[in-house]
CSV table of C-alpha atoms and ligand atoms in Angstrom, one decimal:
chain,number,residue,atom,x,y,z
A,1,MET,CA,33.8,128.9,210.5
A,2,ASN,CA,36.2,128.3,213.4
A,3,ILE,CA,34.7,128.7,216.9
A,4,VAL,CA,35.9,128.7,220.5
A,5,LEU,CA,33.2,127.6,222.9
A,6,LEU,CA,33.8,129.2,226.3
A,7,GLY,CA,32.0,128.7,229.6
A,8,ALA,CA,32.4,127.4,233.2
A,9,PRO,CA,32.3,123.7,233.9
A,10,GLY,CA,28.6,122.6,233.5
A,11,ALA,CA,27.7,125.8,231.5
A,12,GLY,CA,26.5,123.5,228.6
A,13,LYS,CA,29.5,123.6,226.2
A,14,GLY,CA,29.1,119.9,225.3
A,15,THR,CA,25.3,120.1,225.1
A,16,GLN,CA,25.4,123.1,222.7
A,17,ALA,CA,28.4,121.7,220.8
A,18,SER,CA,26.4,118.7,219.8
A,19,LYS,CA,23.6,120.9,218.4
A,20,ILE,CA,26.0,123.4,216.8
A,21,LYS,CA,28.0,120.7,215.0
A,22,GLU,CA,24.8,119.4,213.3
A,23,LYS,CA,23.4,122.8,212.2
A,24,TYR,CA,26.7,124.4,211.1
A,25,ASN,CA,28.5,121.3,210.0
A,26,VAL,CA,31.6,122.0,212.1
A,27,LEU,CA,33.9,119.5,213.7
A,28,HIS,CA,33.6,119.2,217.5
A,29,ILE,CA,37.0,119.1,219.2
A,30,SER,CA,36.8,118.8,223.0
A,31,THR,CA,40.1,118.6,224.9
A,32,GLY,CA,38.3,117.1,227.9
A,33,ASP,CA,37.0,114.3,225.7
A,34,ILE,CA,40.5,113.8,224.2
A,35,PHE,CA,42.0,113.5,227.7
A,36,ARG,CA,39.2,111.1,228.9
A,37,ALA,CA,39.8,108.9,225.8
A,38,ASN,CA,43.5,108.8,226.6
A,39,ILE,CA,42.8,107.9,230.3
A,40,LYS,CA,40.5,105.1,229.1
A,41,GLY,CA,43.1,103.8,226.7
A,42,GLY,CA,45.8,103.9,229.4
A,43,THR,CA,48.1,106.1,227.2
A,44,PRO,CA,51.1,108.0,228.6
A,45,ILE,CA,49.1,111.3,228.0
A,46,GLY,CA,46.2,109.7,229.9
A,47,LYS,CA,48.4,108.8,232.8
A,48,VAL,CA,49.7,112.3,233.1
A,49,ALA,CA,46.3,113.9,232.6
A,50,LYS,CA,44.4,111.8,235.1
A,51,SER,CA,45.9,113.3,238.3
A,52,TYR,CA,45.2,116.9,237.1
A,53,ILE,CA,41.7,116.1,236.0
A,54,ASP,CA,40.9,114.3,239.3
A,55,ALA,CA,42.1,117.4,241.2
A,56,GLY,CA,40.1,119.8,239.1
A,57,LYS,CA,43.3,121.5,237.8
A,58,LEU,CA,44.5,122.2,234.3
A,59,VAL,CA,46.7,119.7,232.5
A,60,SER,CA,50.0,121.3,231.5
A,61,ASP,CA,49.9,123.9,228.7
A,62,GLU,CA,52.6,122.1,226.8
A,63,VAL,CA,50.8,118.8,226.6
A,64,THR,CA,47.4,120.5,225.8
A,65,CYS,CA,48.7,122.9,223.2
A,66,ASP,CA,50.6,120.0,221.4
A,67,ILE,CA,47.4,117.9,221.3
A,68,VAL,CA,45.3,120.8,219.8
A,69,LYS,CA,48.0,121.9,217.3
A,70,ASP,CA,48.4,118.3,216.1
A,71,ARG,CA,44.6,117.9,215.8
A,72,LEU,CA,44.2,121.1,213.8
A,73,SER,CA,46.9,120.1,211.4
A,74,GLN,CA,44.7,117.3,210.1
A,75,ASP,CA,42.7,117.7,206.8
A,76,ASP,CA,39.2,117.2,208.3
A,77,VAL,CA,39.3,120.6,210.1
A,78,LYS,CA,39.3,122.6,206.8
A,79,ALA,CA,35.5,122.9,206.7
A,80,GLY,CA,35.4,124.5,210.1
A,81,TYR,CA,35.7,123.4,213.7
A,82,MET,CA,34.6,124.2,217.3
A,83,LEU,CA,37.0,124.0,220.2
A,84,ASP,CA,35.3,123.0,223.4
A,85,GLY,CA,37.4,123.5,226.5
A,86,PHE,CA,40.4,125.0,224.7
A,87,PRO,CA,41.9,127.6,225.2
A,88,ARG,CA,41.5,127.6,229.0
A,89,ASN,CA,44.0,130.3,230.0
A,90,LEU,CA,45.7,133.3,228.4
A,91,PHE,CA,48.8,131.4,227.5
A,92,GLN,CA,46.8,128.8,225.6
A,93,ALA,CA,44.8,131.5,223.8
A,94,GLY,CA,48.1,133.2,222.7
A,95,GLU,CA,49.5,129.9,221.4
A,96,LEU,CA,46.2,129.1,219.6
A,97,ASP,CA,46.5,132.5,217.8
A,98,LYS,CA,49.9,131.4,216.5
A,99,PHE,CA,48.6,128.2,214.8
A,100,ALA,CA,44.9,128.9,214.0
A,101,THR,CA,42.5,131.6,213.0
A,102,ILE,CA,39.5,131.8,215.2
A,103,ASP,CA,36.4,133.6,213.9
A,104,TRP,CA,34.1,133.7,216.9
A,105,CYS,CA,34.2,132.9,220.6
A,106,VAL,CA,30.8,131.8,221.9
A,107,ASN,CA,30.7,132.4,225.6
A,108,ILE,CA,27.9,130.6,227.5
A,109,ASP,CA,27.3,132.7,230.6
A,110,VAL,CA,25.6,130.9,233.5
A,111,ASP,CA,24.9,131.7,237.1
A,112,PHE,CA,27.4,129.8,239.2
A,113,ALA,CA,24.7,128.7,241.7
A,114,LEU,CA,23.3,126.3,239.0
A,115,LEU,CA,26.5,124.6,238.2
A,116,GLN,CA,27.1,122.2,241.1
A,117,ASP,CA,23.7,120.5,240.6
A,118,ARG,CA,24.1,120.4,236.8
A,119,ILE,CA,27.5,118.7,237.0
A,120,CYS,CA,26.8,116.3,239.8
A,121,GLY,CA,23.5,115.2,238.1
A,122,ARG,CA,25.1,114.8,234.7
A,123,ARG,CA,25.2,111.4,233.0
A,124,VAL,CA,27.2,111.0,229.8
A,125,CYS,CA,27.5,108.5,227.0
A,126,ALA,CA,30.7,107.5,225.2
A,127,CYS,CA,29.3,108.9,222.0
A,128,GLY,CA,29.5,112.4,223.5
A,129,GLU,CA,25.9,113.1,224.6
A,130,SER,CA,25.2,114.6,228.0
A,131,TYR,CA,22.0,114.2,230.1
A,132,HIS,CA,20.8,115.2,233.5
A,133,VAL,CA,19.2,112.8,236.0
A,134,SER,CA,16.3,115.1,236.4
A,135,THR,CA,15.1,114.6,232.9
A,136,LEU,CA,16.2,111.0,232.4
A,137,ASN,CA,13.2,109.5,234.3
A,138,GLY,CA,15.4,106.5,235.3
A,139,GLU,CA,16.6,105.8,231.7
A,140,THR,CA,20.1,104.4,231.7
A,141,LYS,CA,20.7,104.3,227.9
A,142,CYS,CA,21.7,107.1,225.5
A,143,ALA,CA,18.7,108.3,223.4
A,144,LYS,CA,21.0,108.9,220.4
A,145,CYS,CA,23.0,105.7,220.2
A,146,GLY,CA,21.7,103.3,222.9
A,147,GLY,CA,25.0,103.3,224.8
A,148,GLU,CA,25.1,102.8,228.6
A,149,LEU,CA,25.1,106.2,230.5
A,150,TYR,CA,27.7,106.8,233.2
A,151,GLN,CA,29.0,109.5,235.6
A,152,ARG,CA,32.3,111.2,234.9
A,153,ALA,CA,35.0,110.6,237.5
A,154,ASP,CA,35.5,114.4,238.0
A,155,ASP,CA,31.7,115.0,238.5
A,156,ASN,CA,31.8,115.0,242.3
A,157,PRO,CA,31.3,117.9,244.8
A,158,GLU,CA,35.0,118.2,245.8
A,159,THR,CA,36.4,118.2,242.3
A,160,VAL,CA,33.6,120.5,241.1
A,161,LYS,CA,34.6,123.2,243.6
A,162,ALA,CA,38.3,123.0,242.4
A,163,ARG,CA,37.1,123.1,238.7
A,164,LEU,CA,35.0,126.3,239.4
A,165,ASP,CA,38.0,128.0,241.1
A,166,THR,CA,40.3,127.1,238.2
A,167,TYR,CA,37.7,128.5,235.8
A,168,GLN,CA,37.4,131.8,237.8
A,169,ASN,CA,41.2,132.3,238.1
A,170,GLN,CA,42.4,131.1,234.8
A,171,THR,CA,39.7,130.8,232.2
A,172,ALA,CA,37.3,133.7,232.9
A,173,PRO,CA,39.9,136.3,231.7
A,174,LEU,CA,39.5,134.9,228.2
A,175,ILE,CA,36.1,136.6,227.9
A,176,GLU,CA,38.0,140.0,227.9
A,177,TYR,CA,40.7,138.5,225.6
A,178,TYR,CA,38.1,137.7,222.9
A,179,GLN,CA,36.1,140.8,223.5
A,180,LYS,CA,39.2,142.9,222.8
A,181,GLN,CA,39.6,141.0,219.5
A,182,GLY,CA,36.0,141.8,218.6
A,183,LYS,CA,35.2,138.1,218.5
A,184,LEU,CA,33.1,137.6,221.6
A,185,VAL,CA,29.5,136.3,221.2
A,186,ASN,CA,28.1,136.4,224.7
A,187,ILE,CA,25.1,134.2,225.4
A,188,GLU,CA,23.1,134.9,228.6
A,189,SER,CA,21.9,131.4,229.3
A,190,GLY,CA,20.2,132.2,232.6
A,191,THR,CA,17.7,129.5,233.4
A,192,LYS,CA,16.9,128.8,229.8
A,193,SER,CA,16.5,125.3,228.5
A,194,PRO,CA,19.2,123.8,226.2
A,195,ASP,CA,17.0,124.4,223.1
A,196,GLU,CA,16.4,128.0,224.1
A,197,VAL,CA,20.1,128.6,224.6
A,198,PHE,CA,20.7,127.0,221.2
A,199,GLU,CA,18.2,129.4,219.6
A,200,LEU,CA,20.1,132.3,221.1
A,201,ILE,CA,23.4,131.0,219.7
A,202,CYS,CA,21.9,130.4,216.2
A,203,LYS,CA,20.5,133.9,216.2
A,204,GLU,CA,23.9,135.4,217.0
A,205,LEU,CA,25.9,133.2,214.7
A,206,ASP,CA,23.5,133.6,211.8
A,207,LYS,CA,24.0,137.4,211.9
A,208,ARG,CA,27.7,136.8,211.5
A,209,VAL,CA,28.0,133.9,209.1
A,210,LYS,CA,27.5,134.9,205.5
B,301,AP5,P1,36.1,119.4,230.3
B,301,AP5,O1,35.7,118.1,229.8
B,301,AP5,O2,36.2,120.5,229.2
B,301,AP5,O3,35.1,119.8,231.4
B,301,AP5,P2,34.5,121.2,231.9
B,301,AP5,O4,35.1,122.5,231.3
B,301,AP5,O5,34.6,121.1,233.4
B,301,AP5,O6,33.1,121.3,231.4
B,301,AP5,P3,32.0,120.2,231.5
B,301,AP5,O7,32.2,119.2,230.4
B,301,AP5,O8,31.9,119.7,232.9
B,301,AP5,O9,30.7,121.0,231.2
B,301,AP5,P4,30.0,121.5,229.9
B,301,AP5,O10,30.1,123.0,229.8
B,301,AP5,O11,30.4,120.7,228.7
B,301,AP5,O12,28.5,121.1,230.3
B,301,AP5,P5,27.5,120.0,229.7
B,301,AP5,O13,27.0,120.4,228.3
B,301,AP5,O14,28.0,118.6,229.8
B,301,AP5,O15,37.4,119.3,231.0
B,301,AP5,C1,37.7,118.4,232.0
B,301,AP5,C2,39.1,118.5,232.6
B,301,AP5,O16,40.0,118.2,231.5
B,301,AP5,C3,39.5,119.9,233.1
B,301,AP5,O17,39.0,120.0,234.5
B,301,AP5,C4,41.0,119.8,233.0
B,301,AP5,O18,41.6,119.1,234.0
B,301,AP5,C5,41.2,119.1,231.7
B,301,AP5,N1,41.3,120.0,230.5
B,301,AP5,C6,40.4,120.1,229.5
B,301,AP5,N2,40.7,121.0,228.6
B,301,AP5,C7,41.9,121.5,229.1
B,301,AP5,C8,42.8,122.5,228.6
B,301,AP5,N3,42.5,123.3,227.5
B,301,AP5,N4,43.9,122.8,229.3
B,301,AP5,C9,44.2,122.1,230.5
B,301,AP5,N5,43.4,121.1,231.0
B,301,AP5,C10,42.2,120.8,230.3
B,301,AP5,O19,26.2,120.2,230.7
B,301,AP5,C11,26.4,119.9,232.1
B,301,AP5,C12,25.0,119.4,232.6
B,301,AP5,O20,24.0,120.4,232.6
B,301,AP5,C13,24.5,118.2,231.8
B,301,AP5,O21,23.8,117.3,232.8
B,301,AP5,C14,23.4,118.8,230.9
B,301,AP5,O22,22.4,117.9,230.6
B,301,AP5,C15,22.9,120.0,231.8
B,301,AP5,N6,22.6,121.2,231.0
B,301,AP5,C16,23.2,121.7,229.9
B,301,AP5,N7,22.6,122.8,229.5
B,301,AP5,C17,21.5,123.0,230.3
B,301,AP5,C18,20.5,124.0,230.4
B,301,AP5,N8,20.5,125.0,229.5
B,301,AP5,N9,19.6,123.9,231.4
B,301,AP5,C19,19.6,122.9,232.3
B,301,AP5,N10,20.6,121.9,232.2
B,301,AP5,C20,21.5,122.0,231.3
B,302,MG,MG1,31.9,119.2,228.4
């Protein structure tokens, strides 16, 4: 099963990806994580990506599509994968359809009013887990691997506003794109907890996966 995970910044893509990958045994490929690893490693891609990410804008389609195409050409994706954060505009979606076959697009639909607090209160671990300060009770280590938690450089109020604008203008049209292809699985997340959202996702995916 090959899935695209769609949703605004802070919608819970990373949170759900970590649950989905365990249950459905699919690989989690996050373009945001790939860029952050490149920034940390000081690579040429990281140097280019940093200015866009810090501004809440999209990294160029050429660079991003090349990264995903290359990643999907590797053998380990054959059992199935989940793309988190790609595609992010109509051009990327069209390119993806040239080099991959997507079965379902899971769209996590969240009220915009919740996102600023979720993003600015997020703490992440290098292993990929996300937490929120409101449920950490002062804990500074990852419950999964014991790693030190930290705040992402783009998780500040100014950048968040730009990221939400970018989402509205460029990424939201993908909902209709996948709906027209009959692949949209819409999840009304509302104020549900991560476990409740995961239950909804499983219910919908289980209907579709034979
Ligand atoms: P990326 O890393 O993809 O960030 P994003 O889309 O802004 O999404 P986030 O990771 O912020 O949110 P999420 O949906 O994963 O939420 P999470 O589960 O962590 O991209 C970063 C940047 O890279 C982009 O801005 C762009 O510059 C660049 N980039 C990436 N892909 C690109 C592409 N294809 N093309 C060009 N540029 C690209 O949850 C958020 C918080 O909420 C956490 O604290 C979590 O604990 C909490 N939470 C989650 N679910 C719930 C819930 N149900 N109830 C309460 N709290 C919850
Ligand atoms: Mg994420």
